[in-house]
Coordinates of N, CA and C in Angstrom, one line a residue:
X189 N 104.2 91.7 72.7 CA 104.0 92.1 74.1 C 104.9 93.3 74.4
X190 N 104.5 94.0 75.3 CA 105.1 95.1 75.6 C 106.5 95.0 76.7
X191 N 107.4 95.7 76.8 CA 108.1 95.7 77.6 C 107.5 95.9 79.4
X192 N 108.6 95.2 79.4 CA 108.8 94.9 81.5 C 109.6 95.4 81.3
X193 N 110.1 96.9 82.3 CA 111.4 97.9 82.6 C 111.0 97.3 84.6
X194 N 112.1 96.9 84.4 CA 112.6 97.0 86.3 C 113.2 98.7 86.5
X195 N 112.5 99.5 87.3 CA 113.0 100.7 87.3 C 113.2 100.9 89.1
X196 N 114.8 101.0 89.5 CA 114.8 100.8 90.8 C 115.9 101.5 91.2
X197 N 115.8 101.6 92.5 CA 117.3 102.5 92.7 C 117.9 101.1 93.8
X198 N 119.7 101.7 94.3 CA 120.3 100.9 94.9 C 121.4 101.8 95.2
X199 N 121.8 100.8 96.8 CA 123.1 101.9 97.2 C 124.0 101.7 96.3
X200 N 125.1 102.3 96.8 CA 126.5 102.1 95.9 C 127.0 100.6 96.3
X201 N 126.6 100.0 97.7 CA 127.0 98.6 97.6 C 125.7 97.3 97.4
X202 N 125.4 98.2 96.4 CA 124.0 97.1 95.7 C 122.9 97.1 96.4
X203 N 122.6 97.7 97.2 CA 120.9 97.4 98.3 C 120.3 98.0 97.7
X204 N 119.4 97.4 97.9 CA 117.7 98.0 97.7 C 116.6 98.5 98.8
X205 N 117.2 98.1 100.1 CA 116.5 98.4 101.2 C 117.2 97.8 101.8
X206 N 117.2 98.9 103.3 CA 118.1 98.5 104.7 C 117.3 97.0 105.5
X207 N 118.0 96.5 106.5 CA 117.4 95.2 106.9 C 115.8 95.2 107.3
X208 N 115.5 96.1 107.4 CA 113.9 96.3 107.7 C 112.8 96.3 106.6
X209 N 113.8 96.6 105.1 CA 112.4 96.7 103.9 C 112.7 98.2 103.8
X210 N 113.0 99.2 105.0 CA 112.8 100.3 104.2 C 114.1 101.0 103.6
X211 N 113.4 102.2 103.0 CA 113.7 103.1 102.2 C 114.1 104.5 102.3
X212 N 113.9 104.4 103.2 CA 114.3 105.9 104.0 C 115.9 106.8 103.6
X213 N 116.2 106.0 103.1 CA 117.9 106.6 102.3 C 117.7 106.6 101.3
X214 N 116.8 107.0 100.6 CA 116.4 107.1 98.8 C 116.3 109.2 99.2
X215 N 117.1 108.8 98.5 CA 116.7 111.2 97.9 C 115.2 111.2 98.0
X216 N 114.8 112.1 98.5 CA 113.2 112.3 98.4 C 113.4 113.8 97.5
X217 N 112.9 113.7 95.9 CA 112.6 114.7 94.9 C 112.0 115.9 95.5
X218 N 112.4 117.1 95.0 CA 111.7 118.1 95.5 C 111.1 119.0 94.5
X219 N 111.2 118.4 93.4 CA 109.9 119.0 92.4 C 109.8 118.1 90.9
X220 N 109.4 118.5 89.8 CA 109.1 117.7 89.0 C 110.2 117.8 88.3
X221 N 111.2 118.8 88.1 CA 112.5 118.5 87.5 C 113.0 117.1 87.9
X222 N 113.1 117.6 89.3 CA 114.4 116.5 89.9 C 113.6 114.9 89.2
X223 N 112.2 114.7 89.4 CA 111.5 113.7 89.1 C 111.7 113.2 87.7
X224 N 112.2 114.0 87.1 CA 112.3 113.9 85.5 C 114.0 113.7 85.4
X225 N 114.5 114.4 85.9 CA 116.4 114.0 85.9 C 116.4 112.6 86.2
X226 N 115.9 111.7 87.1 CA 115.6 110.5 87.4 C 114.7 109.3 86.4
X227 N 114.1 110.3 85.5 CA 113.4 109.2 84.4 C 112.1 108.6 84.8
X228 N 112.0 109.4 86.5 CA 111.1 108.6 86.3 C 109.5 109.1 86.0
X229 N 108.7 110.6 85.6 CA 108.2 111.2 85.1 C 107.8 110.4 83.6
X230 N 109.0 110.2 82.9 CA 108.8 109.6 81.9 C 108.4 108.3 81.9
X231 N 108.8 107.2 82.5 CA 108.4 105.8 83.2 C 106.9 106.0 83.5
X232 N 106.2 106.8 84.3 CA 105.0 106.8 84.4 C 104.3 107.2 83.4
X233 N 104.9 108.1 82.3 CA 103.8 108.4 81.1 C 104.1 107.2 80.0
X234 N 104.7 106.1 80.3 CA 105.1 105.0 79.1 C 104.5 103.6 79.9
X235 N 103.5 103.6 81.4 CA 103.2 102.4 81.8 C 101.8 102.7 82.3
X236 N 101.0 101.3 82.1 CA 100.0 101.5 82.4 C 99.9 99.9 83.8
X237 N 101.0 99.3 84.2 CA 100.3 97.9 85.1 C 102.0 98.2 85.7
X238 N 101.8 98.3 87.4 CA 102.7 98.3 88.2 C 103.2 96.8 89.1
X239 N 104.1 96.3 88.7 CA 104.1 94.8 89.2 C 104.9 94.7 90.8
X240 N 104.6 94.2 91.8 CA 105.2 94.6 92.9 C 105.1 93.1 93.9
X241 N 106.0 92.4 94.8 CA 105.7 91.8 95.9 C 105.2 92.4 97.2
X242 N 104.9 91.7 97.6 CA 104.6 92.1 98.7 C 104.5 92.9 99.6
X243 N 106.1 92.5 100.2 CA 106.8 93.7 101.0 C 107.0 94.8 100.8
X244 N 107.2 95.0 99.3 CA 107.0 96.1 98.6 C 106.0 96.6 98.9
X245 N 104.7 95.9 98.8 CA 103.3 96.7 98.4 C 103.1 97.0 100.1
X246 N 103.5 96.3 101.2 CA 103.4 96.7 102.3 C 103.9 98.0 102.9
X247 N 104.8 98.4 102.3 CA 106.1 99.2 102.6 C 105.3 100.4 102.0
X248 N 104.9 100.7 100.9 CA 104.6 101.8 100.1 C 102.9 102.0 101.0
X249 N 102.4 100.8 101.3 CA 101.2 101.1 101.8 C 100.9 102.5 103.5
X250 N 102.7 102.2 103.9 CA 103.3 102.5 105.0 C 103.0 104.1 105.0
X251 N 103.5 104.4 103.5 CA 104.3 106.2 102.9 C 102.8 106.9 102.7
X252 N 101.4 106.6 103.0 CA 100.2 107.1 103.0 C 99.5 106.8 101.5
X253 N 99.0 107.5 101.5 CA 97.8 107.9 99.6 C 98.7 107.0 98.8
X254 N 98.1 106.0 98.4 CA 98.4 105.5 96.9 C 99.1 106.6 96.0
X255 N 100.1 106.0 95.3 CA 100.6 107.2 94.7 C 100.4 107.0 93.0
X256 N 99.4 105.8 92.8 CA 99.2 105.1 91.2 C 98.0 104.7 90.9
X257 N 97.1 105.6 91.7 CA 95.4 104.9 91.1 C 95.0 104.9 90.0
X258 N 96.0 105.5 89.0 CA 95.4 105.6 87.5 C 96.1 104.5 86.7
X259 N 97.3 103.8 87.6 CA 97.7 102.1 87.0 C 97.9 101.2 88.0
X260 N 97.2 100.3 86.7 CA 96.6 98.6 87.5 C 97.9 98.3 88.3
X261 N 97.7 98.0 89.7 CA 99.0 97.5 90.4 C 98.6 96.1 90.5
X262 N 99.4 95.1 90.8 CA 99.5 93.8 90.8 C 100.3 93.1 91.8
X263 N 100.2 92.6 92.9 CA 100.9 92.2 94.0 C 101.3 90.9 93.9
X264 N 102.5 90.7 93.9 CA 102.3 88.9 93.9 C 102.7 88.6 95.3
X265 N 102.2 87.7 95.5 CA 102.1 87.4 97.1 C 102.4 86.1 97.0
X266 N 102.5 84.6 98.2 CA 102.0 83.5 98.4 C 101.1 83.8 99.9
X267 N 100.8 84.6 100.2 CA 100.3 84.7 101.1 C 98.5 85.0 100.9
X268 N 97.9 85.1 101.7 CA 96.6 85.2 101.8 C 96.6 86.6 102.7
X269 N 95.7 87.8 101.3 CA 95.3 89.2 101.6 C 94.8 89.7 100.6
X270 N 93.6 90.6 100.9 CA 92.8 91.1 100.5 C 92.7 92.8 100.3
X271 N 92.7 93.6 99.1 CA 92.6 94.8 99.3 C 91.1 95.5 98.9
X272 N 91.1 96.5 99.1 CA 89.5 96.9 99.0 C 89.8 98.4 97.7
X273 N 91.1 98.1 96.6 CA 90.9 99.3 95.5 C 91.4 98.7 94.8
X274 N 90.0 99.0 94.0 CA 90.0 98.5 92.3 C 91.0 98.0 91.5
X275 N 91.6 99.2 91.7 CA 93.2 99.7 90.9 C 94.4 98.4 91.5
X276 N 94.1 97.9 92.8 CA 94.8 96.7 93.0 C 94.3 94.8 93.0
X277 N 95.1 94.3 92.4 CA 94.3 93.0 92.4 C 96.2 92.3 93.5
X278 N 95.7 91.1 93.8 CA 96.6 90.0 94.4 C 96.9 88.8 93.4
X279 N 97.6 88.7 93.0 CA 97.9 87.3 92.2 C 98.9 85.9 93.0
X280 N 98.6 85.2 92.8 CA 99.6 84.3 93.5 C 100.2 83.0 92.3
X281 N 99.9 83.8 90.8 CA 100.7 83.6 89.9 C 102.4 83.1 89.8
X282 N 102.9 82.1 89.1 CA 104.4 82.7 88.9 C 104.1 83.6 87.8
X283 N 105.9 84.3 87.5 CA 105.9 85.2 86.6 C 105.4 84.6 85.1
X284 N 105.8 83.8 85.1 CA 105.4 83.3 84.0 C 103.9 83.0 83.3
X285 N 103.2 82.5 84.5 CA 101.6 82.1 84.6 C 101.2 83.7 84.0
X286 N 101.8 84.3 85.0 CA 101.1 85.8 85.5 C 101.5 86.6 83.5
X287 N 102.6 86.7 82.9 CA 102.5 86.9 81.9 C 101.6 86.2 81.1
X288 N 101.6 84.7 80.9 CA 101.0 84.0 80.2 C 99.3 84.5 80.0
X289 N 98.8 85.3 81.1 CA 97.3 85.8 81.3 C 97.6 87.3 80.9
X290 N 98.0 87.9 80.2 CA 98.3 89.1 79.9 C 98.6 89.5 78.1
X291 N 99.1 87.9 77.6 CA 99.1 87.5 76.2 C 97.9 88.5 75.4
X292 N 96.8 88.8 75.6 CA 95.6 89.2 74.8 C 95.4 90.4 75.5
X293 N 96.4 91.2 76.3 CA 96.5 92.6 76.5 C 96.2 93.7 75.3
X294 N 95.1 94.6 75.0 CA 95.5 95.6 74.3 C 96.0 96.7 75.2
X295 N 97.1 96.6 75.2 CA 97.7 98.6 75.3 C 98.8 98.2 74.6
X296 N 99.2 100.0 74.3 CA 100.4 100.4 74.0 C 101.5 100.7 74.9
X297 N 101.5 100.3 76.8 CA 101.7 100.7 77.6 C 102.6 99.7 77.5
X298 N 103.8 100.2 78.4 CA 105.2 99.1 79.3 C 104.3 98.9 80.5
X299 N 104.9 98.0 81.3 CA 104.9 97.5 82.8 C 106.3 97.8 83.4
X300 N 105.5 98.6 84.6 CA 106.8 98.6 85.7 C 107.0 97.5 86.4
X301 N 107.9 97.3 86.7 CA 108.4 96.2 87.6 C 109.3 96.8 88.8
X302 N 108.3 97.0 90.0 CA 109.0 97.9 90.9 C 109.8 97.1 91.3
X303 N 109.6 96.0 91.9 CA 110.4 95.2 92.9 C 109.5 94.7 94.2
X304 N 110.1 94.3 95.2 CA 111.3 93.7 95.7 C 112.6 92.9 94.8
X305 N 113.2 92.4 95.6 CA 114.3 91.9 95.4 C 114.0 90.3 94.7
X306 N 112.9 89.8 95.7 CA 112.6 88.6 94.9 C 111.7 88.3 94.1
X307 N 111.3 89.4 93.5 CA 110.3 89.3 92.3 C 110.5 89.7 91.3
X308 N 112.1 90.8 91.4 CA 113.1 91.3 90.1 C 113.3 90.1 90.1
X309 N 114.1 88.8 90.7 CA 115.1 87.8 90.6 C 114.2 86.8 89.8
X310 N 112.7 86.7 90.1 CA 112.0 85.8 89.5 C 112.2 86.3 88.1
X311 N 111.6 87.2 87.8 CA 111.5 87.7 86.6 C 112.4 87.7 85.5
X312 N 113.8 88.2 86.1 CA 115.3 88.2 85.1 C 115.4 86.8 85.1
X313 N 115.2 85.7 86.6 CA 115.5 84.3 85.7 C 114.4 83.6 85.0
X314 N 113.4 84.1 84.8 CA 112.9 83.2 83.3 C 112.7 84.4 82.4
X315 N 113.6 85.4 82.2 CA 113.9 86.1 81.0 C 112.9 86.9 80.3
X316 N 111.8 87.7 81.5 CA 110.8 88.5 81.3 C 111.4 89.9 81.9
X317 N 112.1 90.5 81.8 CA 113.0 91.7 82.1 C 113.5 92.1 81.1
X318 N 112.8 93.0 79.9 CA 113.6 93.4 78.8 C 114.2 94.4 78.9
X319 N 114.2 95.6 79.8 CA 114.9 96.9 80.1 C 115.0 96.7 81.8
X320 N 116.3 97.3 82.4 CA 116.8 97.5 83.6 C 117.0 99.4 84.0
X321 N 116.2 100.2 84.3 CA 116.6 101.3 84.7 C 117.1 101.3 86.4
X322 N 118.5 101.8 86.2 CA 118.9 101.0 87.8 C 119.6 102.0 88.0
X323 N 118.9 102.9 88.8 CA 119.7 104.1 89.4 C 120.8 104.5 91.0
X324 N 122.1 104.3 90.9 CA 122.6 104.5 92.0 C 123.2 105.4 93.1
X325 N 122.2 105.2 94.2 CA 122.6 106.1 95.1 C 123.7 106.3 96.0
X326 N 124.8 107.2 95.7 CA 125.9 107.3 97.0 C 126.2 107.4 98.3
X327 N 125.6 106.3 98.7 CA 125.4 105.7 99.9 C 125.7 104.3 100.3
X328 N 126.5 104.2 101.3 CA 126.4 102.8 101.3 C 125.5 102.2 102.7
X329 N 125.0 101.0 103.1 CA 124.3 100.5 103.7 C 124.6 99.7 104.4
X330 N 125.5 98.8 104.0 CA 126.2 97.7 104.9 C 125.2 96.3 104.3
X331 N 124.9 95.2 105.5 CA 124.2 94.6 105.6 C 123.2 94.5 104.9
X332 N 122.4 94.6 104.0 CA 121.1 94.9 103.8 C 120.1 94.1 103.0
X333 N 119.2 93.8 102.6 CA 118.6 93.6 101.2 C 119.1 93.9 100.0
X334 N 119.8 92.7 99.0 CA 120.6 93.0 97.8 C 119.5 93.3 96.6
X335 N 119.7 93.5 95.9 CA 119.0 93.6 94.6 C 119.6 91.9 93.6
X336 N 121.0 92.1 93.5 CA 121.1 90.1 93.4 C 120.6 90.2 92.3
X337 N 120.8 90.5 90.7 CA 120.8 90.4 89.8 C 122.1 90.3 89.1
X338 N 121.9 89.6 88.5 CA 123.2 89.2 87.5 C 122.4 90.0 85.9
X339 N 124.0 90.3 85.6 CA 123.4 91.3 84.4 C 123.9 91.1 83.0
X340 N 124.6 89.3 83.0 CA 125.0 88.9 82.0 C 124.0 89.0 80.5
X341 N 122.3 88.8 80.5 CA 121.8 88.7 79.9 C 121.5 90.1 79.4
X342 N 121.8 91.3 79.6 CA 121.7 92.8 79.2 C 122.9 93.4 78.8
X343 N 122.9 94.3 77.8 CA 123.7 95.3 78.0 C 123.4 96.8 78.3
X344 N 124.6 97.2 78.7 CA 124.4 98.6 79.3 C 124.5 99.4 78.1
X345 N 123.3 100.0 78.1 CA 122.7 100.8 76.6 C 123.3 102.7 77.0
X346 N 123.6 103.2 78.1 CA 122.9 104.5 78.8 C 123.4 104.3 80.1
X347 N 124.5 105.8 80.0 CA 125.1 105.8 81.8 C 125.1 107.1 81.6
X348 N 124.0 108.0 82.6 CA 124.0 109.4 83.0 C 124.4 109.6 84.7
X349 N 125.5 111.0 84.6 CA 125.5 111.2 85.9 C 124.4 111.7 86.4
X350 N 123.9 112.2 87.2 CA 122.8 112.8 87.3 C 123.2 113.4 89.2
X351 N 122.4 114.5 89.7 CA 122.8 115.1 90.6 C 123.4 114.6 91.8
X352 N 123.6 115.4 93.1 CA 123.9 114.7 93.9 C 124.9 113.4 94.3
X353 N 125.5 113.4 93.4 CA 126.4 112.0 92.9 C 125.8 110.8 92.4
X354 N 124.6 110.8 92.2 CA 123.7 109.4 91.6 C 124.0 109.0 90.0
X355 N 124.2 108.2 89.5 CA 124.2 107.9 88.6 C 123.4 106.5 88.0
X356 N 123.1 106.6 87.0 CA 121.5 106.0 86.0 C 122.4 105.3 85.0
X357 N 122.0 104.1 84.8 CA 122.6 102.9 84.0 C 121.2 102.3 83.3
X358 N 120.8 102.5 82.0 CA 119.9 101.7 81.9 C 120.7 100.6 80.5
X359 N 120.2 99.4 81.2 CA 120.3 97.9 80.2 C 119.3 97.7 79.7
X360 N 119.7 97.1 78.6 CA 118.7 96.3 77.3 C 119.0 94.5 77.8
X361 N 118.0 93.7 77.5 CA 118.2 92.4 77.3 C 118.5 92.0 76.1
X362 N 119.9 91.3 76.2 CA 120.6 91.1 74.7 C 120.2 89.9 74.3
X363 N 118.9 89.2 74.5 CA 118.4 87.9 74.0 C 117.2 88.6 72.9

């Protein structure tokens, strides 16, 4: 099976999003360098199925145009909703189920695993998170939505400074 990379950013005091879900304190890239200093240029030419909750998928739905109609997104929800592009289905799978139906995949593609917070957490605890790209922003946020990953099961393979004061930590899963 191919790799699940969680590829996410976070303040400097661990958030992933202010109390509302958003993201509005993330660097917004201003050309395809900057997009590539961040890895993540490359992350899209190595995935073909974007894994996401919810709030997530709600939140991005917010930012206008789809920004991934050329990979399968996957929402996991417990809720009941419907979307009208191909390119997205609803699952109300656990992670585990939801792998277990993916067993007889042909690609050579990774899976992103955008996030939220509680669908990173599902995933690292039943030990389907084989790469962590976790890039941090110098900012702090206070209160917020944590990211809440424990990172005993990885090691830290790759620490780049990268502009602006951010700096890029990617872990391996050491199982």
């Amino acid at each position: 099976m191919n790799k699940i990379i969680l590829y996410i950013a976070t303040s400097l005091d661990g958030f992933i999003a202010d109390t509302n879900g958003g993201v509005d304190w993330l660097p917004h890239p201003k050309d395809d360098s900057e997009l590539e200093a961040v890895g993540y240029k490359s992350l899209m030419s190595c995935i073909d199925i974007i894994l996401m909750g919810s709030r997530s998928y709600k939140q991005i739905l917010g930012f206008g145009e789809w920004g991934w109609p050329d990979k399968h997104t996957y929402v996991f929800t417990s809720k009941q909703f419907e979307t009208d592009k191909p390119y997205i289905s609803i699952t109300h799978d656990s992670p585990l189920e939801f792998m277990a139906s993916l067993k007889d995949r042909k690609s050579d593609k990774d899976i992103w695993l955008l996030g939220g917070a509680e669908l990173s957490k599902s995933f690292a605890q039943e030990c389907l998170v084989d790469e962590i790209i976790f890039t941090i922003v110098p900012q702090t946020l206070g209160t917020c939505i944590p990211l809440g990953l424990i990172f005993a099961k990885f090691d830290l393979t790759t620490e780049k400074f990268l502009t602006d004061g951010m700096v890029q930590k990617i872990y391996l899963r050491n199982e």
